[in-house]
CSV table of C-alpha atoms and ligand atoms in Angstrom, one decimal:
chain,number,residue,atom,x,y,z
A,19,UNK,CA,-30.4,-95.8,21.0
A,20,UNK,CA,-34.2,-95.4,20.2
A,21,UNK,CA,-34.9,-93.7,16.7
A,22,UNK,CA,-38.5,-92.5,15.4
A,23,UNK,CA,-38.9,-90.9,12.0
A,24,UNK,CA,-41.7,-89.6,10.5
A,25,UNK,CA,-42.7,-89.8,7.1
A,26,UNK,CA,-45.1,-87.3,6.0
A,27,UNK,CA,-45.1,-88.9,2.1
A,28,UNK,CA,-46.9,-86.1,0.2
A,29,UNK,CA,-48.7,-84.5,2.6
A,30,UNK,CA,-49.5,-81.0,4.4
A,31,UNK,CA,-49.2,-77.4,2.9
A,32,UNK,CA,-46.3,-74.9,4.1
A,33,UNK,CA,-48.5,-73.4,6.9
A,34,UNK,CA,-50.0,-76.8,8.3
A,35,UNK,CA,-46.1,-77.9,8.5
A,36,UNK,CA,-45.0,-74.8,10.1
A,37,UNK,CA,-48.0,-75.4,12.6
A,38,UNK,CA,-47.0,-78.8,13.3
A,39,UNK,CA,-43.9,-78.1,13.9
A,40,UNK,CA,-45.0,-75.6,16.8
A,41,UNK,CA,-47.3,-77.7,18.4
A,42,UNK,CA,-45.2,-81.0,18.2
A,43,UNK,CA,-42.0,-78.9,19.5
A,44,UNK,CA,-44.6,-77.6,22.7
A,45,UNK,CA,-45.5,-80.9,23.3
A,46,UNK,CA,-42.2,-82.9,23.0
A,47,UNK,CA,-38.4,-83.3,24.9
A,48,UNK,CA,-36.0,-85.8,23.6
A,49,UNK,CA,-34.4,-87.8,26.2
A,50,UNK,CA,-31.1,-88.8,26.4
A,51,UNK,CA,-30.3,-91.9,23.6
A,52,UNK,CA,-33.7,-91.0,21.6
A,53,UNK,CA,-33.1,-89.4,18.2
A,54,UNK,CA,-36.2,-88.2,16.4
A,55,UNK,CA,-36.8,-86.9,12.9
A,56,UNK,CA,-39.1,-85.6,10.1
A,57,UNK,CA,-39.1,-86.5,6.5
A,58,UNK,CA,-41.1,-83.4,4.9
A,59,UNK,CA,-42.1,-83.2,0.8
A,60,UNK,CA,-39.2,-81.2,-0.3
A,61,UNK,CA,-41.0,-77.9,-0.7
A,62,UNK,CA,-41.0,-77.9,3.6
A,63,UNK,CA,-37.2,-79.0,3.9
A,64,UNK,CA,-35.8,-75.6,4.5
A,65,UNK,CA,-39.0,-74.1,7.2
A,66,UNK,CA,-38.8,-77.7,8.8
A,67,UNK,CA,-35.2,-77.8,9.4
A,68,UNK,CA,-35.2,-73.9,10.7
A,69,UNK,CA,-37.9,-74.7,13.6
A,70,UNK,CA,-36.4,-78.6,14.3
A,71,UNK,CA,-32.8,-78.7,13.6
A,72,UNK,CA,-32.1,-76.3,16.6
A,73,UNK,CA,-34.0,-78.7,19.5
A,74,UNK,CA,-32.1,-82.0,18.0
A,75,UNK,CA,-34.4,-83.6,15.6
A,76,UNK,CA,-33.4,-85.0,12.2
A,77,UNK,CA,-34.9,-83.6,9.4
A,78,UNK,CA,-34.5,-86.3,6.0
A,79,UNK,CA,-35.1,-86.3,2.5
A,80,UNK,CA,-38.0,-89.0,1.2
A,81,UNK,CA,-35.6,-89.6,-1.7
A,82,UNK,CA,-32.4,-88.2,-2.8
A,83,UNK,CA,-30.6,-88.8,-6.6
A,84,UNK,CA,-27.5,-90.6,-7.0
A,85,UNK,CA,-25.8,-87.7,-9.1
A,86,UNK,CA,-24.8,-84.4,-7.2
A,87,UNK,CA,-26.4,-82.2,-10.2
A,88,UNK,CA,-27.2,-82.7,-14.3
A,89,UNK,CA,-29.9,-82.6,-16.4
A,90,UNK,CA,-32.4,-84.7,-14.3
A,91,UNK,CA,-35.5,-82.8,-14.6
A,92,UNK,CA,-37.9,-83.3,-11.4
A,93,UNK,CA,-35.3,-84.9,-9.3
A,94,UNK,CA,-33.3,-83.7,-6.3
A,95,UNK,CA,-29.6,-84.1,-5.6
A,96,UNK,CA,-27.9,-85.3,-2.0
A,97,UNK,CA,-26.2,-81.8,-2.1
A,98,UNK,CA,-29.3,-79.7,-2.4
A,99,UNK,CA,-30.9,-81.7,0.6
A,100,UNK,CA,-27.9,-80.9,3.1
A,101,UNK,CA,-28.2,-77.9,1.2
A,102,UNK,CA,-32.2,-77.7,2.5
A,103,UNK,CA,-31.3,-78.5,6.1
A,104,UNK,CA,-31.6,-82.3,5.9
A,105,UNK,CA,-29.3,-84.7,8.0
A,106,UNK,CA,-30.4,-87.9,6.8
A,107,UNK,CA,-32.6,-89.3,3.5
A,108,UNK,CA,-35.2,-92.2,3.3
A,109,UNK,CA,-33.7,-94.5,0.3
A,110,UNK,CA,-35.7,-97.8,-0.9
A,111,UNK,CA,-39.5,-97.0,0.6
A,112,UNK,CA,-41.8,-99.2,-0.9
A,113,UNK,CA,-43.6,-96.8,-2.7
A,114,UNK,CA,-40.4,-95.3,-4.3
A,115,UNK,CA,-39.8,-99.4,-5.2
A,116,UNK,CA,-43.5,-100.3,-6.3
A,117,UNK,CA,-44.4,-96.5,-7.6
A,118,UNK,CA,-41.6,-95.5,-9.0
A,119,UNK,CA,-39.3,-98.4,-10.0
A,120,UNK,CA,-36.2,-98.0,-7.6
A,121,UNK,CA,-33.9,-100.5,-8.0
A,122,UNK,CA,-31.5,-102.4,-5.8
A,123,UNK,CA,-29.0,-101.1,-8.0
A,124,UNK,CA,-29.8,-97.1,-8.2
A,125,UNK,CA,-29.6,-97.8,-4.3
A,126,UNK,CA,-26.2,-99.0,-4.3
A,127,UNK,CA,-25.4,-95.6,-6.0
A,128,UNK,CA,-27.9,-93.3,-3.2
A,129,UNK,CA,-26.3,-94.9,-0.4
A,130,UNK,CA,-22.6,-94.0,-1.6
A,131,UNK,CA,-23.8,-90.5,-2.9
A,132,UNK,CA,-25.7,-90.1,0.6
A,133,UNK,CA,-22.0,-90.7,2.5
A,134,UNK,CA,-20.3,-88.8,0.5
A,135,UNK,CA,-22.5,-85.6,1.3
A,136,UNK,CA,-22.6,-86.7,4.6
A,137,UNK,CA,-26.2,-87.7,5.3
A,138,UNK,CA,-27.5,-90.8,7.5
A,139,UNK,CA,-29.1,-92.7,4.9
A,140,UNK,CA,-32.5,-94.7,6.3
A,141,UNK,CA,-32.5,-97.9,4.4
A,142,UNK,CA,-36.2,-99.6,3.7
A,143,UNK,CA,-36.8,-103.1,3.5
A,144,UNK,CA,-40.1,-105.4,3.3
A,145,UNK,CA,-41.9,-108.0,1.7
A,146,UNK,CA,-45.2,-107.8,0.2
A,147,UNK,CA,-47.2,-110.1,0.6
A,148,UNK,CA,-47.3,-112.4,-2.0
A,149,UNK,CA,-44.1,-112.4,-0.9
A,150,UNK,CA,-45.0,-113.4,2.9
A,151,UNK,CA,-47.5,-116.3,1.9
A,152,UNK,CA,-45.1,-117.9,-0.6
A,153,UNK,CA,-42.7,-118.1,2.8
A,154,UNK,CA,-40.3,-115.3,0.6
A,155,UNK,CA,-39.9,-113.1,3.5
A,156,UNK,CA,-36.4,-114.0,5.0
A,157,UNK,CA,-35.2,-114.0,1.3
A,158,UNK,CA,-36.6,-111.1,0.3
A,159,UNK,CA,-35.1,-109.2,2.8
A,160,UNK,CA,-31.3,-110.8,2.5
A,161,UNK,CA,-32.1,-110.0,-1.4
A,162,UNK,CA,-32.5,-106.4,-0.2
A,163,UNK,CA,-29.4,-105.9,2.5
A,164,UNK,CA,-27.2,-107.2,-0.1
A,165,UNK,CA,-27.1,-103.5,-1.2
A,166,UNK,CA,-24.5,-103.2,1.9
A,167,UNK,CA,-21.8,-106.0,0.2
A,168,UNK,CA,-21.5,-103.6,-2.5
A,169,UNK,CA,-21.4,-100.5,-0.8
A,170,UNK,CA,-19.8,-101.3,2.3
A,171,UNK,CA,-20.4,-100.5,5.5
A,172,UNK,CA,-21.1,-97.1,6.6
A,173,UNK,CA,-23.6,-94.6,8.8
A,174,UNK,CA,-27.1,-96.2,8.1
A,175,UNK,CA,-30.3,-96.8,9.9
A,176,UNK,CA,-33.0,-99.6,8.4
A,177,UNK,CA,-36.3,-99.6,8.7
A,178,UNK,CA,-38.2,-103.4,8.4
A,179,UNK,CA,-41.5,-102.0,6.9
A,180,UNK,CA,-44.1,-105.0,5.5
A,181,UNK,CA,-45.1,-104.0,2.2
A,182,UNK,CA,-48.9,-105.2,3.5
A,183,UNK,CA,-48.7,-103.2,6.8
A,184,UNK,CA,-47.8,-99.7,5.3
A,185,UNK,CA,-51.2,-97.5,5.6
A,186,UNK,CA,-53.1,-100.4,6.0
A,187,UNK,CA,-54.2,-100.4,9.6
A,188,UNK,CA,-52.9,-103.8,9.6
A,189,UNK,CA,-49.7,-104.0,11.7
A,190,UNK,CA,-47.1,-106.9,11.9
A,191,UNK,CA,-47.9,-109.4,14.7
A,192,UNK,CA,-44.9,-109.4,17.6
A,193,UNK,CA,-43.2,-112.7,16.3
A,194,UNK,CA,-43.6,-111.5,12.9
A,195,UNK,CA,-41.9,-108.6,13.7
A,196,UNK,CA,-39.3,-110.4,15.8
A,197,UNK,CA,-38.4,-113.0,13.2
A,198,UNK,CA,-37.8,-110.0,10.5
A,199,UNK,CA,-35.6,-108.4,13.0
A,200,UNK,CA,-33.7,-111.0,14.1
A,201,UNK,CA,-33.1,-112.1,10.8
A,202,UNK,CA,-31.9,-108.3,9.6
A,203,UNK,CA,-29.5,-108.0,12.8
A,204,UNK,CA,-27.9,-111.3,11.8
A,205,UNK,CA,-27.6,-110.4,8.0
A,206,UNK,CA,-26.3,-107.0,9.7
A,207,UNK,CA,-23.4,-108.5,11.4
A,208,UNK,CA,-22.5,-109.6,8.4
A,209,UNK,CA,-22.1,-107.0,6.5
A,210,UNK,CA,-20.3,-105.1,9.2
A,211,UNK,CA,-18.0,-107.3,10.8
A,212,UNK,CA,-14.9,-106.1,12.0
A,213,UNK,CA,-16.9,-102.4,13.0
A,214,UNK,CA,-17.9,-101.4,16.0
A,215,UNK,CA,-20.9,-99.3,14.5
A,216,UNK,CA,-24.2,-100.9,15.4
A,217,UNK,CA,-27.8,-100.1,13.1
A,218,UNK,CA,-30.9,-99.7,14.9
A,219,UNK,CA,-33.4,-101.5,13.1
A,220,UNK,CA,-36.6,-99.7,13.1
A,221,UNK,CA,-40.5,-101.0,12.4
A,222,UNK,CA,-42.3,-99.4,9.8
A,223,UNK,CA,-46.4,-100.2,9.1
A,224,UNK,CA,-49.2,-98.7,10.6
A,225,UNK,CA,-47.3,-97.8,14.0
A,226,UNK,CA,-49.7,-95.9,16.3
A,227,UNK,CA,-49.0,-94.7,19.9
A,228,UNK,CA,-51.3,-97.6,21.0
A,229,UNK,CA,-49.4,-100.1,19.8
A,230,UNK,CA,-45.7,-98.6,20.0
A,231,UNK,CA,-44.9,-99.8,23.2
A,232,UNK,CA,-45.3,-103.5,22.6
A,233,UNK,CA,-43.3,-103.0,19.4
A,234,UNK,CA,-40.4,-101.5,21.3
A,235,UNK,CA,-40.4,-104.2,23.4
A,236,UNK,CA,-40.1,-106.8,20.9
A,237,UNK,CA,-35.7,-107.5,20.6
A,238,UNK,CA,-34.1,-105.7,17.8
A,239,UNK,CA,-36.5,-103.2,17.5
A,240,UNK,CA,-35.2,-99.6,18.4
A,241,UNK,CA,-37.8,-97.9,17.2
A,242,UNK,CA,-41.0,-96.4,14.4
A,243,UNK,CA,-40.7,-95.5,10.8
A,244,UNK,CA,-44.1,-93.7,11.4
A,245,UNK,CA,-46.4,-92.2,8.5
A,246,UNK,CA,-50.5,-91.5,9.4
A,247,UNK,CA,-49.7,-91.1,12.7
A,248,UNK,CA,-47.1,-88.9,12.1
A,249,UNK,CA,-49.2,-86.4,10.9
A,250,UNK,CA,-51.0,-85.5,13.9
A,251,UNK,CA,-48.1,-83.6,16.7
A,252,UNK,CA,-49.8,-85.2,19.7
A,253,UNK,CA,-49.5,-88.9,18.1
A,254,UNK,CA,-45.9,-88.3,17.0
A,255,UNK,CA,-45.1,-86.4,20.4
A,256,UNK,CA,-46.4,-89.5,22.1
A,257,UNK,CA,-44.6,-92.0,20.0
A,258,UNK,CA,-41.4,-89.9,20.7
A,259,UNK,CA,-42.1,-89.9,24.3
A,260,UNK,CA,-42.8,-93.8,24.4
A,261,UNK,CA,-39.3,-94.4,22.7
A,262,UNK,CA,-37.8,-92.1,25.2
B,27,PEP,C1,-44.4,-95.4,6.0
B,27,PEP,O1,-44.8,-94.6,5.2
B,27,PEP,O2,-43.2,-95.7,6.0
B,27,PEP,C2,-45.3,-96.0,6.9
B,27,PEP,C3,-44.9,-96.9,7.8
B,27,PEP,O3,-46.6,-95.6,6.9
B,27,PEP,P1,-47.8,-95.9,7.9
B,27,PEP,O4,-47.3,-95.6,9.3
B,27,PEP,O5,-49.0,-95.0,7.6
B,27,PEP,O6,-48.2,-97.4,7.7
């Protein structure tokens, strides 16, 4: 199975996501094993699920709280975003970690609540890159999985994303990318031994439809956490047509 997401972070009004929703829908087809999807700002949940849901895309949260409701002013619930039309919600991006102080332990909590209201959760992982030159990465990212020993296994897609690649222009290198992989698949098994259920593994950090190809043929990769790119429908119509 191929999987590319795209994270449009906290960008486009109302009507520009209603446009790109028509123009990426005239210019894409999902083939058979691809899954796509769209992570809008909450305020577009509802107008992008009505024009995507219906032709098979995902539509996820970028963040989701643990609790299903309360007195948690600014926040939104995993209720409210099924609710909104979501199937799935980001959880760990390294913006909600470095921005906003998510910790491993309010994750063990998001991925539980997101099971329990039946969404796909998409798991984020990645080193920065102090990280990376002090030869941290492998750690870093078993530090990170660990998550899954507490919650157990379940329905979950992860995304490797370098912390230093993310809207940088500066994309992994291929062995960089296979290492990380390799590593996450074998941590993976792991955690889900004795299930039959196997996690793509996405990249995530300045994927473009130039460079997309190479990346999915790298092993263990099955596909793009995407954000600049994603917002321009041609690019992410392209990068969905490349996985398919
Ligand atoms: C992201 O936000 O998850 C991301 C990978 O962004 P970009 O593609 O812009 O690097």
């Amino acid at each position: 199975m191929r999987c590319v997401v795209a994270n449009w972070k906290m960008n486009l009004s109302f009507e520009e996501a209603r446009t790109f929703c028509e123009d990426f829908l005239g210019h894409v087809s999902l083939g058979a094993g691809t899954e796509a999807g769209i992570a809008p700002p909450y305020t577009m949940l509802h107008l992008v699920s009505d024009l995507v849901r219906p032709k098979g895309l995902h539509v996820f949260g970028q963040n989701g709280h643990a609790e299903p409701k309360g007195a948690f002013t600014g926040e939104v619930s995993m209720p409210q975003l099924r609710d909104a039309g979501c199937s799935g919600v980001l959880l760990g991006h390294s913006e909600r970690r470095q921005l906003f102080g998510e910790t491993d332990a309010a994750l063990i909590k998001k991925v539980k609540a997101a099971w329990q209201w039946d969404l796909l959760p998409l798991l984020c992982i990645g080193e920065t890159l102090e990280q990376r030159d002090a030869g941290q990465t492998l750690d870093v990212l078993g530090q990170q999985l660990a998550i899954l020993g507490e919650t157990g296994p379940g329905p979950l897609w992860v995304a490797y994303e370098p912390v230093w690649a993310i809207g940088t222009g500066r994309r992994a290198e291929a062995p960089q990318v296979a290492e990380a992989h390799a590593f996450i698949r074998a941590t993976l098994n792991r955690y889900f031994a004795g299930t039959e259920y196997q996690v793509p593994i996405l990249y995530g950090g300045s994927v473009t439809p130039e460079t997309f190809t190479e990346l999915l043929g790298i092993p263990e990769v099955a596909g793009g956490l995407v954000g600049g790119a994603s917002l321009d429908p041609a690019k992410f119509a392209a990068l969905v047509k490349q996985a398919g």
